[in-house]
Amino acid sequence: MLEIKDLNVHYGKVHAVKGVSLTVNKGEVVSLLGANGAGKSTILKTICGLKNASSGTIALNEKNILHVKPYKLVKEGLGYVPEGRKIYPLLTVKENLLSGAYHRHDRSEIASDLERIYELFPILKTKESVLAGNLSGGQQQMVAMGRAIMTRPQFLILDEPSMGLAPSVVAQIFDIIKTLQNLGLTMLLVEQNAFTALTIANRAYVLETGQMALEGTAEELRNNSQVREIYLGM
Ligand SMILES: Nc1ncnc2c1ncn2[C@@H]1O[C@H](COP(=O)(O)OP(=O)(O)OP(=O)(O)O)[C@@H](O)[C@H]1O
Ligand SMILES: [Mg+2]
């Protein structure tokens, strides 16, 4: 479904992503792990058309998407939950969620998708008219995920959805990710919480200073001594 080959990305002279290749097959949840500054978010932004690549290829459903504009990628079924949530603080919860459907015209379907999101995140229904900036971090993360689901993605990219959240909220966010997985959604998940990511994901990649260091099934990586020491703290 997603195939990245030999991707290089620079910020000026900083070579942030160095010859990275990565594949996500339909129906899979693939996790991308790595320390701070490894280049995880840069890869995600490049997939979403928010950052230019220096070289390499990115294909979504066998179609080259390297120079496709972000708003067009949304129409191609690419959903993105950015690092730090990036919700609209001065819009209500409902307005934030509906912003994910700005490109859609199927009004009755939009209404039923909104109800589905309220089923996934019941707390958001009760906060429908609250300004999103007034929500807790966990609730804001739910809004960010709900907004991405409103785009009706076939492929969902999540950048550190559990960052900065209390453990009980982290568990809730991962439960939602599992629900989406069971619904058949293909996902690429960037996480610092490697332990949980490796319990959910089918496969994973480990990025070190812009380069792919390891890849394997989640089970292989859970049993890898390097991963256990550095990322699982064992
Ligand atoms: N806007 C920018 N301008 C210059 N350098 C940047 C910029 N954004 C990221 N970088 C650099 O690119 C490299 C990769 O950053 P990136 O944000 O992709 O890492 P990350 O793996 O997502 O880290 P984190 O876990 O902290 O989110 C780092 O060296 C970072 O300093
Ligand atoms: Mg990041």
Coordinates of C-alpha atoms and ligand atoms in Angstrom, one line a residue:
M1 CA 0.0 0.0 0.0
L2 CA 2.8 2.4 0.9
E3 CA 6.3 1.9 -0.5
I4 CA 9.2 4.2 0.3
K5 CA 12.5 3.6 -1.5
D6 CA 15.9 5.2 -0.8
L7 CA 14.4 8.4 0.6
N8 CA 16.7 11.3 1.4
V9 CA 15.5 14.5 3.1
H10 CA 17.4 17.5 4.1
Y11 CA 16.8 20.6 6.2
G12 CA 19.4 22.9 4.6
K13 CA 22.7 21.1 5.2
V14 CA 21.2 18.8 7.8
H15 CA 20.7 15.3 6.2
A16 CA 17.8 14.2 8.3
V17 CA 16.7 11.1 6.4
K18 CA 19.4 9.0 4.8
G19 CA 18.4 6.4 2.2
V20 CA 15.4 5.1 4.0
S21 CA 13.2 2.3 2.5
L22 CA 10.0 1.2 4.2
T23 CA 6.9 -0.8 3.2
V24 CA 3.5 -0.9 4.7
N25 CA 1.2 -3.6 3.2
K26 CA -2.6 -3.3 3.2
G27 CA -4.2 -4.2 6.5
E28 CA -0.9 -3.9 8.4
V29 CA 0.0 -1.8 11.4
V30 CA 3.7 -0.9 11.1
S31 CA 5.5 1.0 13.8
L32 CA 8.5 3.3 13.3
L33 CA 10.7 3.5 16.3
G34 CA 13.7 5.7 17.1
A35 CA 15.2 8.1 19.5
N36 CA 14.6 11.9 19.6
G37 CA 15.7 13.5 16.4
A38 CA 16.1 10.2 14.5
G39 CA 14.0 11.5 11.6
K40 CA 10.6 9.8 12.3
S41 CA 8.5 12.9 12.0
T42 CA 10.4 14.0 8.9
I43 CA 9.6 10.8 7.1
L44 CA 5.9 11.2 8.0
K45 CA 5.8 14.8 6.9
T46 CA 7.5 13.8 3.6
I47 CA 4.9 11.1 3.0
C48 CA 2.1 13.7 3.6
G49 CA 3.7 16.2 1.2
L50 CA 4.5 18.7 4.0
K51 CA 8.3 18.4 3.4
N52 CA 10.2 18.0 0.2
A53 CA 12.4 15.0 -0.4
S54 CA 15.9 15.4 -1.9
S55 CA 15.7 12.1 -3.7
G56 CA 13.9 8.7 -3.5
T57 CA 10.4 7.6 -4.2
I58 CA 7.2 7.3 -2.3
A59 CA 4.3 5.3 -3.7
L60 CA 0.8 5.0 -2.3
N61 CA -1.2 2.2 -4.0
E62 CA 1.5 2.0 -6.6
K63 CA 1.0 5.7 -7.5
N64 CA 3.9 8.1 -7.1
I65 CA 3.0 10.7 -4.5
L66 CA 6.3 12.4 -4.0
H67 CA 5.3 15.8 -5.4
V68 CA 1.5 15.6 -4.7
K69 CA 0.0 18.4 -2.6
P70 CA -1.2 17.5 0.9
Y71 CA -4.8 18.3 0.2
K72 CA -4.8 16.0 -2.8
L73 CA -3.3 13.2 -0.7
V74 CA -6.2 13.5 1.6
K75 CA -8.5 12.7 -1.3
E76 CA -6.2 9.7 -2.1
G77 CA -7.1 8.3 1.3
L78 CA -4.1 9.4 3.3
G79 CA -5.0 10.5 6.9
Y80 CA -2.5 12.2 9.2
V81 CA -2.5 12.7 12.9
P82 CA 0.4 15.1 13.4
E83 CA 2.9 15.3 16.3
G84 CA 1.7 17.7 18.9
R85 CA -1.9 17.2 17.7
K86 CA -2.2 20.5 15.9
I87 CA -5.9 20.9 16.5
Y88 CA -7.6 24.3 16.1
P89 CA -7.8 25.6 19.7
L90 CA -10.4 28.4 18.9
L91 CA -12.8 26.1 17.1
T92 CA -15.2 23.8 19.0
V93 CA -14.7 20.0 19.1
K94 CA -17.4 19.5 16.5
E95 CA -15.9 22.1 14.2
N96 CA -12.5 20.5 14.5
L97 CA -13.9 17.1 13.6
L98 CA -15.9 18.5 10.7
S99 CA -12.8 20.2 9.4
G100 CA -11.6 16.7 8.5
A101 CA -14.5 16.4 6.1
Y102 CA -14.0 19.8 4.4
H103 CA -13.3 18.1 1.0
R104 CA -16.4 15.9 1.2
H105 CA -19.9 16.6 0.0
D106 CA -21.8 13.5 1.2
R107 CA -23.7 15.3 4.0
S108 CA -25.6 12.3 5.4
E109 CA -22.4 10.2 5.4
I110 CA -20.5 13.0 7.2
A111 CA -23.2 13.1 9.9
S112 CA -23.0 9.3 10.4
D113 CA -19.2 9.4 10.5
L114 CA -19.4 12.1 13.2
E115 CA -21.7 9.8 15.2
R116 CA -19.2 7.0 14.7
I117 CA -16.4 9.1 16.1
Y118 CA -18.6 10.0 19.1
E119 CA -19.0 6.2 19.6
L120 CA -15.3 5.7 19.5
F121 CA -14.7 8.7 21.8
P122 CA -17.8 9.2 23.9
I123 CA -16.2 12.1 25.9
L124 CA -16.1 14.1 22.7
K125 CA -19.9 14.0 22.3
T126 CA -20.3 15.6 25.8
K127 CA -17.7 18.3 24.8
E128 CA -19.1 18.8 21.3
S129 CA -19.5 22.6 21.8
V130 CA -16.4 23.2 23.9
L131 CA -13.5 25.1 22.4
A132 CA -10.9 22.4 21.6
G133 CA -8.1 24.5 23.2
N134 CA -9.9 24.1 26.6
L135 CA -9.7 20.3 26.5
S136 CA -7.2 18.1 28.3
G137 CA -4.2 16.7 26.3
G138 CA -5.9 13.3 26.0
Q139 CA -9.1 14.8 24.7
Q140 CA -7.2 16.9 22.3
Q141 CA -5.5 13.8 21.0
M142 CA -8.9 12.2 20.5
V143 CA -10.0 15.3 18.5
A144 CA -6.8 15.0 16.3
M145 CA -7.5 11.3 15.7
G146 CA -11.2 11.9 15.1
R147 CA -10.5 14.7 12.6
A148 CA -8.2 12.3 10.7
I149 CA -10.8 9.6 10.7
M150 CA -13.3 12.1 9.3
T151 CA -11.2 12.3 6.1
R152 CA -12.2 8.6 5.6
P153 CA -8.6 7.4 5.3
Q154 CA -7.5 4.1 3.9
F155 CA -4.1 4.7 5.3
L156 CA -3.6 6.5 8.6
I157 CA -0.3 8.0 9.8
L158 CA 0.0 8.7 13.5
D159 CA 2.9 10.7 15.0
E160 CA 3.4 9.9 18.7
P161 CA -0.3 9.8 19.6
S162 CA 0.6 8.9 23.3
M163 CA 3.1 11.7 23.8
G164 CA 2.7 13.6 27.1
L165 CA -0.4 11.7 28.2
A166 CA -1.2 10.1 31.5
P167 CA -0.9 6.3 31.5
S168 CA -4.7 5.6 31.7
V169 CA -5.2 8.0 28.7
V170 CA -2.4 6.3 26.8
A171 CA -4.1 3.0 27.3
Q172 CA -7.4 4.5 25.9
I173 CA -5.6 5.9 22.9
F174 CA -4.0 2.6 22.1
D175 CA -7.4 0.9 22.5
I176 CA -8.7 3.1 19.8
I177 CA -5.8 2.3 17.6
K178 CA -6.5 -1.4 18.1
T179 CA -10.2 -0.8 17.3
L180 CA -9.1 0.9 14.0
Q181 CA -6.8 -2.0 13.3
N182 CA -9.6 -4.5 13.8
L183 CA -11.7 -2.4 11.4
G184 CA -9.0 -3.1 8.8
L185 CA -7.4 0.3 8.7
T186 CA -3.7 0.3 7.5
M187 CA -1.5 2.4 9.8
L188 CA 2.0 3.7 10.2
L189 CA 2.6 4.4 13.8
V190 CA 5.5 6.5 15.2
E191 CA 5.9 5.9 18.9
Q192 CA 8.3 6.5 21.7
N193 CA 6.3 4.1 23.7
A194 CA 8.1 1.1 22.0
F195 CA 6.7 -1.5 24.3
T196 CA 3.1 -0.8 23.5
A197 CA 3.8 -0.1 19.9
L198 CA 5.4 -3.5 19.5
T199 CA 2.4 -5.2 21.1
I200 CA 0.0 -3.7 18.6
A201 CA 2.1 -3.6 15.4
N202 CA 2.6 -6.4 12.9
R203 CA 6.0 -5.2 11.9
A204 CA 8.4 -2.4 12.9
Y205 CA 11.4 -0.5 11.8
V206 CA 14.0 1.2 14.0
L207 CA 15.5 4.4 12.8
E208 CA 18.9 5.7 14.1
T209 CA 20.1 9.2 13.2
G210 CA 18.3 9.1 9.9
Q211 CA 19.2 5.6 8.8
M212 CA 17.2 2.4 9.1
A213 CA 19.0 0.3 11.7
L214 CA 16.6 -2.7 12.1
E215 CA 13.4 -4.1 10.8
G216 CA 11.4 -7.2 11.5
T217 CA 8.1 -8.5 12.8
A218 CA 7.0 -7.0 16.1
E219 CA 7.8 -10.3 17.8
E220 CA 11.4 -10.4 16.3
L221 CA 12.0 -6.8 17.5
R222 CA 10.5 -7.5 21.0
N223 CA 13.1 -10.3 21.3
N224 CA 16.0 -8.4 19.8
S225 CA 18.6 -7.7 22.5
Q226 CA 19.5 -4.3 21.1
V227 CA 15.8 -3.2 21.1
R228 CA 15.2 -4.7 24.5
E229 CA 18.1 -2.7 26.0
I230 CA 17.7 0.6 24.2
Y231 CA 14.0 0.9 23.6
L232 CA 12.3 -1.4 26.0
G233 CA 14.6 -0.6 29.0
M234 CA 15.2 -4.3 29.8
Ligands
LIG1 N1 12.4 22.5 10.7 C1 13.6 22.0 10.9 N2 14.7 22.7 10.6 C2 16.0 22.1 10.7 N3 16.2 20.9 11.2 C3 15.1 20.2 11.5 C4 13.8 20.7 11.4 N4 13.0 19.7 11.8 C5 13.7 18.7 12.2 N5 15.0 19.0 12.0 C6 16.2 18.0 12.3 O1 16.0 16.8 11.6 C7 16.3 15.7 12.4 C8 15.1 14.8 12.5 O2 14.1 15.4 13.2 P1 12.6 14.7 13.3 O3 11.8 15.8 14.0 O4 12.2 14.1 12.1 O5 13.0 13.6 14.4 P2 12.0 12.7 15.2 O6 12.5 11.3 15.1 O7 10.6 12.9 14.9 O8 12.3 13.2 16.7 P3 11.3 13.3 18.0 O9 11.2 11.9 18.6 O10 11.9 14.3 18.9 O11 9.9 13.7 17.5 C9 16.8 16.3 13.7 O12 18.2 16.3 13.7 C10 16.2 17.6 13.8 O13 17.0 18.5 14.5
MG2 MG 9.0 13.6 15.9

